[in-house]
PDB file of C-alpha atoms and ligand atoms in Angstrom:
ATOM      1  CA  MET A  30      23.394 -13.952 -23.392  1.00 52.00           C
ATOM      2  CA  THR A  31      21.883 -16.495 -20.549  1.00 54.00           C
ATOM      3  CA  ILE A  32      18.032 -15.707 -20.679  1.00 55.00           C
ATOM      4  CA  VAL A  33      16.671 -16.109 -16.969  1.00 62.00           C
ATOM      5  CA  SER A  34      13.218 -17.731 -16.963  1.00 83.00           C
ATOM      6  CA  ARG A  35      11.016 -15.431 -14.878  1.00 92.00           C
ATOM      7  CA  THR A  36       8.607 -16.733 -12.429  1.00 96.00           C
ATOM      8  CA  ARG A  37       9.041 -15.798  -9.076  1.00 98.00           C
ATOM      9  CA  LEU A  38       7.322 -12.745  -7.416  1.00 98.00           C
ATOM     10  CA  GLY A  39       7.597 -11.267  -3.904  1.00 98.00           C
ATOM     11  CA  VAL A  40       6.915  -8.809  -1.141  1.00 98.00           C
ATOM     12  CA  LEU A  41      10.419  -6.621  -0.272  1.00 98.00           C
ATOM     13  CA  GLY A  42       9.678  -5.191   3.661  1.00 96.00           C
ATOM     14  CA  TRP A  43      11.581  -5.139   6.677  1.00 93.00           C
ATOM     15  CA  PRO A  44       9.907  -6.309   8.998  1.00 87.00           C
ATOM     16  CA  VAL A  45       7.706  -8.389   6.761  1.00 92.00           C
ATOM     17  CA  ALA A  46       6.633 -11.656   8.207  1.00 86.00           C
ATOM     18  CA  HIS A  47       3.391 -10.854   8.419  1.00 78.00           C
ATOM     19  CA  SER A  48       2.382  -9.602   5.356  1.00 91.00           C
ATOM     20  CA  ARG A  49      -0.959 -11.375   3.665  1.00 95.00           C
ATOM     21  CA  SER A  50       0.693 -10.465  -0.189  1.00 97.00           C
ATOM     22  CA  PRO A  51       1.970 -14.085  -0.512  1.00 98.00           C
ATOM     23  CA  ALA A  52      -1.073 -15.513   0.502  1.00 97.00           C
ATOM     24  CA  ILE A  53      -2.844 -13.494  -2.173  1.00 98.00           C
ATOM     25  CA  HIS A  54      -0.901 -13.425  -4.943  1.00 98.00           C
ATOM     26  CA  ASN A  55      -0.303 -17.199  -4.460  1.00 98.00           C
ATOM     27  CA  ALA A  56      -4.039 -17.640  -4.918  1.00 98.00           C
ATOM     28  CA  ALA A  57      -3.891 -15.781  -7.939  1.00 98.00           C
ATOM     29  CA  LEU A  58      -1.205 -17.656  -9.243  1.00 98.00           C
ATOM     30  CA  ALA A  59      -3.186 -20.845  -9.143  1.00 98.00           C
ATOM     31  CA  ALA A  60      -6.200 -18.974 -10.482  1.00 98.00           C
ATOM     32  CA  ALA A  61      -4.419 -18.153 -13.241  1.00 98.00           C
ATOM     33  CA  GLY A  62      -3.079 -21.367 -13.693  1.00 98.00           C
ATOM     34  CA  LEU A  63       0.856 -20.146 -13.957  1.00 98.00           C
ATOM     35  CA  GLU A  64       2.131 -23.303 -12.821  1.00 95.00           C
ATOM     36  CA  GLY A  65       5.433 -23.143 -11.766  1.00 96.00           C
ATOM     37  CA  TRP A  66       5.190 -19.450 -10.201  1.00 98.00           C
ATOM     38  CA  ARG A  67       5.819 -18.201  -7.095  1.00 98.00           C
ATOM     39  CA  TYR A  68       5.457 -15.307  -4.502  1.00 98.00           C
ATOM     40  CA  GLN A  69       7.254 -15.288  -1.445  1.00 98.00           C
ATOM     41  CA  LEU A  70       8.524 -12.625   1.429  1.00 98.00           C
ATOM     42  CA  LEU A  71      11.205 -10.543   1.275  1.00 98.00           C
ATOM     43  CA  PRO A  72      12.747  -9.392   4.122  1.00 98.00           C
ATOM     44  CA  ALA A  73      15.091  -6.653   3.223  1.00 98.00           C
ATOM     45  CA  PRO A  74      16.956  -4.082   5.515  1.00 97.00           C
ATOM     46  CA  LEU A  75      16.966  -0.810   4.692  1.00 96.00           C
ATOM     47  CA  PRO A  76      21.279  -0.733   3.666  1.00 97.00           C
ATOM     48  CA  LEU A  77      20.924  -4.362   1.782  1.00 97.00           C
ATOM     49  CA  LEU A  78      17.823  -3.592  -0.219  1.00 98.00           C
ATOM     50  CA  GLY A  79      19.516  -1.948  -3.470  1.00 98.00           C
ATOM     51  CA  GLU A  80      21.938  -4.957  -3.805  1.00 97.00           C
ATOM     52  CA  LEU A  81      18.623  -7.213  -3.230  1.00 97.00           C
ATOM     53  CA  VAL A  82      16.617  -5.219  -5.625  1.00 98.00           C
ATOM     54  CA  ARG A  83      19.205  -5.387  -8.358  1.00 96.00           C
ATOM     55  CA  ALA A  84      20.197  -9.580  -7.431  1.00 96.00           C
ATOM     56  CA  LEU A  85      16.440 -10.407  -8.017  1.00 97.00           C
ATOM     57  CA  PRO A  86      16.419 -10.278 -11.869  1.00 95.00           C
ATOM     58  CA  GLY A  87      19.180 -12.528 -11.933  1.00 93.00           C
ATOM     59  CA  ALA A  88      17.655 -15.149  -9.795  1.00 95.00           C
ATOM     60  CA  GLY A  89      14.452 -15.560 -11.433  1.00 95.00           C
ATOM     61  CA  PHE A  90      12.195 -12.892 -10.290  1.00 97.00           C
ATOM     62  CA  ALA A  91      10.058 -11.206 -12.803  1.00 97.00           C
ATOM     63  CA  GLY A  92       8.484  -8.379 -10.052  1.00 98.00           C
ATOM     64  CA  ALA A  93       8.526  -7.780  -6.782  1.00 98.00           C
ATOM     65  CA  ASN A  94       5.993  -5.731  -4.382  1.00 98.00           C
ATOM     66  CA  VAL A  95       7.050  -2.970  -1.616  1.00 97.00           C
ATOM     67  CA  THR A  96       5.962  -2.456   1.864  1.00 94.00           C
ATOM     68  CA  ILE A  97       6.939  -0.302   5.004  1.00 89.00           C
ATOM     69  CA  PRO A  98       9.680   1.219   4.883  1.00 92.00           C
ATOM     70  CA  HIS A  99      10.968   0.932   1.402  1.00 95.00           C
ATOM     71  CA  LYS A 100       8.722   2.343  -0.710  1.00 96.00           C
ATOM     72  CA  ARG A 101      10.502   6.005  -1.440  1.00 96.00           C
ATOM     73  CA  ALA A 102      14.022   4.339  -1.816  1.00 97.00           C
ATOM     74  CA  ALA A 103      11.898   1.465  -4.435  1.00 98.00           C
ATOM     75  CA  LEU A 104      11.401   4.348  -6.727  1.00 98.00           C
ATOM     76  CA  SER A 105      14.765   5.666  -6.093  1.00 97.00           C
ATOM     77  CA  LEU A 106      16.289   2.372  -7.602  1.00 98.00           C
ATOM     78  CA  ALA A 107      13.885   1.909 -10.667  1.00 97.00           C
ATOM     79  CA  THR A 108      15.553   2.524 -14.059  1.00 96.00           C
ATOM     80  CA  GLY A 109      11.913   3.956 -15.173  1.00 96.00           C
ATOM     81  CA  ALA A 110       8.638   5.266 -13.107  1.00 97.00           C
ATOM     82  CA  SER A 111       5.037   5.174 -14.749  1.00 98.00           C
ATOM     83  CA  ASP A 112       4.068   9.311 -14.235  1.00 98.00           C
ATOM     84  CA  ARG A 113       2.147   8.850 -10.952  1.00 98.00           C
ATOM     85  CA  ALA A 114       5.103   6.802  -9.158  1.00 98.00           C
ATOM     86  CA  ARG A 115       6.913   9.641 -10.129  1.00 98.00           C
ATOM     87  CA  ALA A 116       4.179  12.422  -9.082  1.00 98.00           C
ATOM     88  CA  ILE A 117       3.687  10.399  -5.439  1.00 98.00           C
ATOM     89  CA  GLY A 118       7.359   9.708  -5.269  1.00 98.00           C
ATOM     90  CA  ALA A 119       6.654   6.231  -4.177  1.00 98.00           C
ATOM     91  CA  ALA A 120       6.348   2.827  -5.518  1.00 98.00           C
ATOM     92  CA  ASN A 121       5.123  -0.257  -4.161  1.00 98.00           C
ATOM     93  CA  THR A 122       5.438  -2.847  -7.595  1.00 98.00           C
ATOM     94  CA  LEU A 123       8.834  -2.887  -9.050  1.00 98.00           C
ATOM     95  CA  VAL A 124       8.711  -4.991 -12.599  1.00 98.00           C
ATOM     96  CA  PHE A 125      12.291  -6.332 -14.164  1.00 97.00           C
ATOM     97  CA  GLY A 126      13.255  -6.110 -17.496  1.00 90.00           C
ATOM     98  CA  ARG A 127      12.596  -8.863 -19.608  1.00 64.00           C
ATOM     99  CA  GLY A 128      14.666 -10.709 -21.861  1.00 57.00           C
ATOM    100  CA  GLY A 129      17.540 -10.449 -18.979  1.00 61.00           C
ATOM    101  CA  SER A 130      17.802  -6.241 -19.406  1.00 74.00           C
ATOM    102  CA  GLY A 131      18.576  -4.565 -15.883  1.00 86.00           C
ATOM    103  CA  GLU A 132      15.389  -2.260 -16.262  1.00 93.00           C
ATOM    104  CA  ILE A 133      13.447  -1.981 -13.576  1.00 97.00           C
ATOM    105  CA  ASP A 134      10.191  -0.201 -13.993  1.00 97.00           C
ATOM    106  CA  ALA A 135       8.336   0.930 -11.019  1.00 98.00           C
ATOM    107  CA  ASP A 136       4.952   1.939 -10.117  1.00 98.00           C
ATOM    108  CA  ASN A 137       1.775   3.032  -7.683  1.00 98.00           C
ATOM    109  CA  THR A 138      -0.992   0.485  -7.595  1.00 98.00           C
ATOM    110  CA  ASP A 139      -2.068   2.108  -4.035  1.00 98.00           C
ATOM    111  CA  ALA A 140      -2.995   5.060  -5.324  1.00 98.00           C
ATOM    112  CA  PRO A 141      -5.782   3.330  -8.271  1.00 98.00           C
ATOM    113  CA  ALA A 142      -6.855   1.037  -5.535  1.00 98.00           C
ATOM    114  CA  ILE A 143      -7.858   3.891  -2.712  1.00 98.00           C
ATOM    115  CA  ILE A 144      -9.433   5.478  -5.329  1.00 98.00           C
ATOM    116  CA  ALA A 145     -11.273   2.561  -6.589  1.00 98.00           C
ATOM    117  CA  ALA A 146     -12.409   1.751  -3.399  1.00 98.00           C
ATOM    118  CA  LEU A 147     -14.154   4.714  -2.135  1.00 98.00           C
ATOM    119  CA  PRO A 148     -18.008   3.947  -1.582  1.00 98.00           C
ATOM    120  CA  LEU A 149     -18.183   7.859  -3.064  1.00 98.00           C
ATOM    121  CA  ASP A 150     -16.966  10.078  -5.758  1.00 98.00           C
ATOM    122  CA  PRO A 151     -13.985  12.060  -4.423  1.00 98.00           C
ATOM    123  CA  ARG A 152     -15.075  14.775  -6.595  1.00 98.00           C
ATOM    124  CA  GLY A 153     -15.556  18.059  -5.146  1.00 98.00           C
ATOM    125  CA  ARG A 154     -15.473  16.335  -1.500  1.00 98.00           C
ATOM    126  CA  THR A 155     -12.641  17.446   1.648  1.00 98.00           C
ATOM    127  CA  ALA A 156     -10.224  14.575   2.792  1.00 98.00           C
ATOM    128  CA  LEU A 157      -8.297  14.008   5.416  1.00 98.00           C
ATOM    129  CA  VAL A 158      -5.332  11.375   5.405  1.00 98.00           C
ATOM    130  CA  LEU A 159      -3.708  10.346   8.523  1.00 98.00           C
ATOM    131  CA  GLY A 160       0.197   9.865   8.051  1.00 98.00           C
ATOM    132  CA  ALA A 161       2.815  11.339   6.223  1.00 97.00           C
ATOM    133  CA  GLY A 162       4.660   7.721   5.167  1.00 95.00           C
ATOM    134  CA  GLY A 163       4.563   6.122   1.491  1.00 94.00           C
ATOM    135  CA  SER A 164       0.932   5.190   1.144  1.00 96.00           C
ATOM    136  CA  ALA A 165      -0.118   8.503   2.350  1.00 98.00           C
ATOM    137  CA  ARG A 166       1.555  10.127  -0.657  1.00 98.00           C
ATOM    138  CA  ALA A 167      -0.471   7.872  -2.565  1.00 98.00           C
ATOM    139  CA  ALA A 168      -3.502   8.494  -0.989  1.00 98.00           C
ATOM    140  CA  VAL A 169      -3.024  12.533  -1.039  1.00 98.00           C
ATOM    141  CA  TRP A 170      -1.757  12.308  -4.402  1.00 98.00           C
ATOM    142  CA  ALA A 171      -4.859  10.011  -5.496  1.00 98.00           C
ATOM    143  CA  LEU A 172      -7.604  11.797  -3.686  1.00 98.00           C
ATOM    144  CA  LEU A 173      -6.854  15.137  -5.657  1.00 98.00           C
ATOM    145  CA  ASP A 174      -5.905  13.786  -8.703  1.00 98.00           C
ATOM    146  CA  ALA A 175      -9.436  11.942  -8.265  1.00 98.00           C
ATOM    147  CA  GLY A 176     -10.873  15.885  -7.664  1.00 98.00           C
ATOM    148  CA  ALA A 177     -10.888  16.477  -4.063  1.00 98.00           C
ATOM    149  CA  THR A 178     -11.311  20.263  -3.520  1.00 95.00           C
ATOM    150  CA  SER A 179      -9.078  19.961  -0.443  1.00 94.00           C
ATOM    151  CA  VAL A 180      -7.458  17.207   1.366  1.00 98.00           C
ATOM    152  CA  ALA A 181      -5.390  17.943   4.875  1.00 98.00           C
ATOM    153  CA  VAL A 182      -2.839  15.958   5.625  1.00 98.00           C
ATOM    154  CA  TRP A 183      -1.914  15.194   9.824  1.00 98.00           C
ATOM    155  CA  ASN A 184       0.770  13.052  11.113  1.00 98.00           C
ATOM    156  CA  ARG A 185       2.387  12.483  14.233  1.00 98.00           C
ATOM    157  CA  THR A 186       5.571  14.321  13.152  1.00 98.00           C
ATOM    158  CA  ALA A 187       4.242  17.320  11.867  1.00 98.00           C
ATOM    159  CA  ASP A 188       7.457  18.082   9.421  1.00 98.00           C
ATOM    160  CA  GLY A 189       6.659  14.641   7.615  1.00 98.00           C
ATOM    161  CA  ALA A 190       3.102  16.352   7.129  1.00 98.00           C
ATOM    162  CA  ARG A 191       4.463  19.896   6.486  1.00 98.00           C
ATOM    163  CA  ARG A 192       6.919  18.333   3.808  1.00 98.00           C
ATOM    164  CA  LEU A 193       4.476  15.798   2.256  1.00 98.00           C
ATOM    165  CA  ALA A 194       1.487  18.430   1.981  1.00 98.00           C
ATOM    166  CA  THR A 195       4.289  21.385   0.601  1.00 98.00           C
ATOM    167  CA  GLU A 196       5.397  18.619  -2.072  1.00 97.00           C
ATOM    168  CA  LEU A 197       1.673  17.096  -3.093  1.00 98.00           C
ATOM    169  CA  GLY A 198      -0.337  20.500  -2.821  1.00 97.00           C
ATOM    170  CA  ALA A 199      -2.273  19.219   0.150  1.00 98.00           C
ATOM    171  CA  ARG A 200      -2.502  21.417   3.687  1.00 98.00           C
ATOM    172  CA  ALA A 201      -0.881  20.083   6.664  1.00 98.00           C
ATOM    173  CA  VAL A 202      -3.059  20.459   9.973  1.00 98.00           C
ATOM    174  CA  SER A 203      -1.774  19.893  13.362  1.00 97.00           C
ATOM    175  CA  ARG A 204      -5.115  19.306  14.914  1.00 96.00           C
ATOM    176  CA  VAL A 205      -7.418  16.445  13.166  1.00 97.00           C
ATOM    177  CA  GLY A 206     -11.687  17.572  12.184  1.00 95.00           C
ATOM    178  CA  ALA A 207     -13.586  15.905  10.095  1.00 97.00           C
ATOM    179  CA  ALA A 208     -13.678  15.499   5.925  1.00 98.00           C
ATOM    180  CA  ASP A 209     -15.810  13.120   3.646  1.00 98.00           C
ATOM    181  CA  VAL A 210     -12.870  10.637   3.414  1.00 98.00           C
ATOM    182  CA  LEU A 211     -10.887  10.078   6.148  1.00 98.00           C
ATOM    183  CA  VAL A 212      -7.696   7.572   5.242  1.00 98.00           C
ATOM    184  CA  ASN A 213      -5.347   6.124   7.624  1.00 98.00           C
ATOM    185  CA  CYS A 214      -2.132   5.451   6.365  1.00 97.00           C
ATOM    186  CA  THR A 215      -0.314   5.581   9.987  1.00 96.00           C
ATOM    187  CA  ALA A 216       0.577   1.930  11.030  1.00 90.00           C
ATOM    188  CA  VAL A 217      -2.219   2.640  14.221  1.00 94.00           C
ATOM    189  CA  GLY A 218      -4.021  -0.564  14.502  1.00 89.00           C
ATOM    190  CA  LEU A 219      -1.533  -3.245  13.992  1.00 77.00           C
ATOM    191  CA  LEU A 220      -2.208  -4.123  17.390  1.00 74.00           C
ATOM    192  CA  GLY A 221      -5.648  -4.162  17.752  1.00 67.00           C
ATOM    193  CA  GLY A 222      -7.163  -1.585  19.976  1.00 82.00           C
ATOM    194  CA  GLU A 223      -5.433   1.954  18.923  1.00 91.00           C
ATOM    195  CA  LEU A 224      -7.733   4.469  17.587  1.00 95.00           C
ATOM    196  CA  PRO A 225      -5.779   6.845  15.321  1.00 95.00           C
ATOM    197  CA  VAL A 226      -8.255   9.467  15.539  1.00 95.00           C
ATOM    198  CA  ASP A 227     -10.787  10.036  18.619  1.00 93.00           C
ATOM    199  CA  GLY A 228     -13.703   8.155  17.630  1.00 92.00           C
ATOM    200  CA  GLU A 229     -16.367  10.804  17.788  1.00 93.00           C
ATOM    201  CA  LEU A 230     -14.800  12.763  14.707  1.00 95.00           C
ATOM    202  CA  LEU A 231     -15.769   9.923  12.800  1.00 97.00           C
ATOM    203  CA  ALA A 232     -19.678  10.558  13.142  1.00 96.00           C
ATOM    204  CA  ASP A 233     -18.928  13.550  11.046  1.00 97.00           C
ATOM    205  CA  CYS A 234     -17.085  11.646   8.388  1.00 98.00           C
ATOM    206  CA  GLY A 235     -18.786  11.136   4.673  1.00 98.00           C
ATOM    207  CA  CYS A 236     -16.518   7.394   5.002  1.00 98.00           C
ATOM    208  CA  VAL A 237     -13.364   5.870   6.412  1.00 98.00           C
ATOM    209  CA  VAL A 238     -10.543   3.973   4.493  1.00 98.00           C
ATOM    210  CA  ASP A 239      -8.059   2.176   6.559  1.00 98.00           C
ATOM    211  CA  LEU A 240      -5.329   0.334   5.240  1.00 96.00           C
ATOM    212  CA  VAL A 241      -4.193  -1.169   8.485  1.00 94.00           C
ATOM    213  CA  TYR A 242      -5.079  -4.836   8.314  1.00 91.00           C
ATOM    214  CA  ALA A 243      -4.512  -6.879  11.636  1.00 86.00           C
ATOM    215  CA  GLU A 244      -5.549 -10.674  12.867  1.00 83.00           C
ATOM    216  CA  ARG A 245      -9.120  -8.273  14.026  1.00 86.00           C
ATOM    217  CA  GLU A 246     -11.177  -6.311  12.729  1.00 92.00           C
ATOM    218  CA  THR A 247      -9.151  -2.600  13.405  1.00 95.00           C
ATOM    219  CA  ALA A 248     -10.428  -0.478  15.956  1.00 95.00           C
ATOM    220  CA  LEU A 249     -11.013   2.381  13.355  1.00 97.00           C
ATOM    221  CA  VAL A 250     -12.995  -0.017  11.464  1.00 97.00           C
ATOM    222  CA  ALA A 251     -15.318  -1.403  14.424  1.00 96.00           C
ATOM    223  CA  CYS A 252     -15.329   1.903  15.754  1.00 96.00           C
ATOM    224  CA  ALA A 253     -16.777   3.654  11.936  1.00 97.00           C
ATOM    225  CA  ARG A 254     -19.018   0.689  11.336  1.00 97.00           C
ATOM    226  CA  ALA A 255     -20.792   1.312  14.776  1.00 97.00           C
ATOM    227  CA  LEU A 256     -21.654   4.105  13.957  1.00 97.00           C
ATOM    228  CA  GLY A 257     -22.942   3.801  10.302  1.00 97.00           C
ATOM    229  CA  ILE A 258     -20.578   5.192   8.082  1.00 97.00           C
ATOM    230  CA  PRO A 259     -19.397   3.887   5.279  1.00 98.00           C
ATOM    231  CA  VAL A 260     -15.939   1.611   5.554  1.00 98.00           C
ATOM    232  CA  VAL A 261     -12.977   0.141   3.159  1.00 98.00           C
ATOM    233  CA  ASP A 262     -11.019  -2.188   5.489  1.00 97.00           C
ATOM    234  CA  GLY A 263      -7.041  -2.599   4.538  1.00 96.00           C
ATOM    235  CA  LEU A 264      -8.164  -6.281   3.322  1.00 96.00           C
ATOM    236  CA  GLU A 265     -10.358  -4.416   0.102  1.00 97.00           C
ATOM    237  CA  ILE A 266      -6.887  -2.456  -0.082  1.00 98.00           C
ATOM    238  CA  LEU A 267      -5.099  -5.275  -0.578  1.00 98.00           C
ATOM    239  CA  VAL A 268      -6.851  -7.260  -2.878  1.00 98.00           C
ATOM    240  CA  GLY A 269      -6.802  -3.789  -5.099  1.00 98.00           C
ATOM    241  CA  GLN A 270      -3.554  -2.829  -5.240  1.00 98.00           C
ATOM    242  CA  GLY A 271      -2.131  -6.561  -5.149  1.00 98.00           C
ATOM    243  CA  SER A 272      -4.416  -7.410  -8.734  1.00 98.00           C
ATOM    244  CA  LEU A 273      -3.610  -4.396 -10.157  1.00 98.00           C
ATOM    245  CA  SER A 274       0.306  -5.151  -9.438  1.00 98.00           C
ATOM    246  CA  PHE A 275      -0.231  -9.066  -9.930  1.00 98.00           C
ATOM    247  CA  GLU A 276      -1.195  -8.059 -13.706  1.00 98.00           C
ATOM    248  CA  ARG A 277       2.184  -5.815 -14.306  1.00 98.00           C
ATOM    249  CA  PHE A 278       4.036  -9.117 -13.085  1.00 98.00           C
ATOM    250  CA  THR A 279       2.336 -11.322 -14.872  1.00 97.00           C
ATOM    251  CA  GLY A 280       0.179  -9.856 -17.931  1.00 97.00           C
ATOM    252  CA  VAL A 281      -2.687 -11.934 -16.752  1.00 97.00           C
ATOM    253  CA  ALA A 282      -5.972 -10.998 -15.124  1.00 98.00           C
ATOM    254  CA  ALA A 283      -6.155 -11.489 -11.219  1.00 98.00           C
ATOM    255  CA  SER A 284      -8.994 -13.562  -9.797  1.00 98.00           C
ATOM    256  CA  ARG A 285      -9.885 -10.325  -7.198  1.00 98.00           C
ATOM    257  CA  GLN A 286     -12.232 -13.354  -5.612  1.00 98.00           C
ATOM    258  CA  ALA A 287      -9.390 -15.630  -5.428  1.00 98.00           C
ATOM    259  CA  MET A 288      -7.014 -13.278  -3.721  1.00 98.00           C
ATOM    260  CA  ARG A 289     -10.075 -11.939  -1.559  1.00 97.00           C
ATOM    261  CA  ALA A 290     -10.831 -15.858   0.023  1.00 96.00           C
ATOM    262  CA  ALA A 291      -6.911 -16.008   0.659  1.00 97.00           C
ATOM    263  CA  ALA A 292      -6.712 -12.754   2.465  1.00 95.00           C
ATOM    264  CA  GLY A 293      -9.618 -13.304   5.002  1.00 88.00           C
ATOM    265  CA  ALA A 294      -8.672 -16.992   5.573  1.00 88.00           C
ATOM    266  CA  ALA A 295      -4.603 -16.016   5.901  1.00 71.00           C
ATOM    267  CA  ALA A 296      -4.509 -14.497   9.474  1.00 58.00           C
ATOM    268  CA  GLY A 297      -1.658 -13.590  11.028  1.00 45.00           C
ATOM    269  CA  GLY A 298       0.735 -14.910  13.804  1.00 37.00           C
ATOM    270  CA  ASN A 299       1.917 -11.879  16.128  1.00 33.00           C
ATOM    271  CA  LEU A 300       1.495  -8.926  14.843  1.00 32.00           C
ATOM    272  CA  ALA A 301       4.334  -6.253  15.964  1.00 33.00           C
ATOM    273  CA  PRO A 302       4.225  -2.691  14.743  1.00 32.00           C
ATOM    274  CA  ASN A 303       4.928  -2.040  11.157  1.00 32.00           C
ATOM    275  CA  GLY A 304       4.931  -5.849  10.969  1.00 35.00           C
ATOM    276  CA  ALA A 305       1.398  -6.635   9.141  1.00 43.00           C
ATOM    277  CA  THR A 306       1.894  -5.300   6.095  1.00 50.00           C
ATOM    278  CA  ALA A 307       1.673  -5.061   2.430  1.00 61.00           C
TER     279      ALA A 307
HETATM  280  P1  NDP B 401       5.497   4.104   6.287  1.00 55.50           P
HETATM  281  O1  NDP B 401       6.781   3.752   7.585  1.00 55.50           O
HETATM  282  O2  NDP B 401       6.275   4.929   5.264  1.00 55.50           O
HETATM  283  O3  NDP B 401       4.571   5.690   6.972  1.00 55.50           O
HETATM  284  C1  NDP B 401       4.410   4.657   8.224  1.00 55.50           C
HETATM  285  C2  NDP B 401       3.445   6.176   9.090  1.00 55.50           C
HETATM  286  O4  NDP B 401       3.059   5.697  10.159  1.00 55.50           O
HETATM  287  C3  NDP B 401       3.923   7.436   9.267  1.00 55.50           C
HETATM  288  O5  NDP B 401       3.096   8.471   8.575  1.00 55.50           O
HETATM  289  C4  NDP B 401       4.323   7.482  10.815  1.00 55.50           C
HETATM  290  O6  NDP B 401       4.055   8.382  11.760  1.00 55.50           O
HETATM  291  C5  NDP B 401       2.868   6.635  10.998  1.00 55.50           C
HETATM  292  N1  NDP B 401       2.951   6.284  13.018  1.00 55.50           N
HETATM  293  C6  NDP B 401       4.000   5.111  12.764  1.00 55.50           C
HETATM  294  N2  NDP B 401       3.703   4.506  14.247  1.00 55.50           N
HETATM  295  C7  NDP B 401       2.981   5.882  14.699  1.00 55.50           C
HETATM  296  C8  NDP B 401       2.011   6.148  15.484  1.00 55.50           C
HETATM  297  N3  NDP B 401       2.468   4.985  16.912  1.00 55.50           N
HETATM  298  N4  NDP B 401       1.438   6.787  16.029  1.00 55.50           N
HETATM  299  C9  NDP B 401       0.851   7.582  15.133  1.00 55.50           C
HETATM  300  N5  NDP B 401       1.511   8.142  13.385  1.00 55.50           N
HETATM  301  C10 NDP B 401       2.225   6.403  13.343  1.00 55.50           C
HETATM  302  O7  NDP B 401       4.351   3.435   6.165  1.00 55.50           O
HETATM  303  P2  NDP B 401       3.408   3.193   4.592  1.00 55.50           P
HETATM  304  O8  NDP B 401       2.701   4.126   4.494  1.00 55.50           O
HETATM  305  O9  NDP B 401       4.293   2.071   3.667  1.00 55.50           O
HETATM  306  O10 NDP B 401       2.215   2.042   5.268  1.00 55.50           O
HETATM  307  C11 NDP B 401       1.217   3.087   6.534  1.00 55.50           C
HETATM  308  C12 NDP B 401       0.243   1.633   7.241  1.00 55.50           C
HETATM  309  O11 NDP B 401      -0.148   1.468   5.451  1.00 55.50           O
HETATM  310  C13 NDP B 401       0.779   0.323   7.660  1.00 55.50           C
HETATM  311  O12 NDP B 401       0.197  -0.294   8.333  1.00 55.50           O
HETATM  312  C14 NDP B 401       1.259  -0.864   6.183  1.00 55.50           C
HETATM  313  O13 NDP B 401       0.420  -1.523   6.452  1.00 55.50           O
HETATM  314  C15 NDP B 401      -0.706  -0.046   5.537  1.00 55.50           C
HETATM  315  N6  NDP B 401      -0.636  -0.212   4.353  1.00 55.50           N
HETATM  316  C16 NDP B 401      -1.639  -0.879   4.062  1.00 55.50           C
HETATM  317  C17 NDP B 401      -1.932  -1.110   2.442  1.00 55.50           C
HETATM  318  C18 NDP B 401      -2.774  -2.078   1.831  1.00 55.50           C
HETATM  319  O14 NDP B 401      -3.005  -2.719   0.857  1.00 55.50           O
HETATM  320  N7  NDP B 401      -3.621  -2.777   2.843  1.00 55.50           N
HETATM  321  C19 NDP B 401      -1.172  -0.540   1.416  1.00 55.50           C
HETATM  322  C20 NDP B 401       0.639   0.332   1.853  1.00 55.50           C
HETATM  323  C21 NDP B 401       0.280   0.419   3.566  1.00 55.50           C
HETATM  324  P3  NDP B 401       5.888   9.459  11.712  1.00 55.50           P
HETATM  325  O15 NDP B 401       6.086   9.952  10.564  1.00 55.50           O
HETATM  326  O16 NDP B 401       5.765   9.912  12.540  1.00 55.50           O
HETATM  327  O17 NDP B 401       6.774   8.277  12.616  1.00 55.50           O
END
């Protein structure tokens, strides 16, 4: 049996061209002295996702991150999953079996990254999650797991919010209201100017987390900062989830400082909707 040396990593998405994951992971690989390792974009249209994922270990990949729109599908391709990835129903991290086996282990590092980044303890607090995609599932699960008393979910397509809320034990809402923790998990803001909620609502929120990052500060982050509300931006979440994935891929601690510097430096090109992905 040929043992393939696995020193390649990447991010699977469609589209994925403007992801800053290669920048932050390559910076962490360099900081850790992992010579010969490389992290790259892996553009993957949905019909080819399964074939591509199964081919990666043989091509020298130790693991891959997963972003829009594949987080749900990635979990179904895995041969094993962490309890939290299974409970969330979505994965952003795939680790390929060592020693030439065909195992694919799935995890979700978005969830712990969101909780770790919060400027307040979510225990006993209310939360509003905007969106019903892969990252919204992680946010809802993580907030409930961390002790939030009431987690409301709003989505453009109401059915999506209802399904997610029923599966994870949250509450679907058709109108948004203020909450102690507001988390934006929609793609709104990628192009800069748009707000996912009425700016006035933010004044009554305890803190705002925007998973979206764009070339410039998103409108949501700018609006919350102008109101003096504590804010966690998408680059902080990127570094948080990316560093946890890095440790699973390599077994080595990630330099968050190197990742942060690279995230800030790697301003994207022309960001398209859904184009600036994790
Ligand atoms: P999905 O494709 O799974 O979900 C996208 C969500 O955005 C859906 O709820 C969708 O609603 C909503 N949406 C899309 N366009 C609009 C719009 N014009 N108005 C209102 N809602 C809209 O994506 P993910 O959950 O994986 O990612 C969501 C965002 O979070 C992305 O921008 C991604 O880059 C970012 N992200 C960032 C991370 C980071 O590390 N910073 C980590 C994870 C995600 P509908 O169901 O109606 O289509």
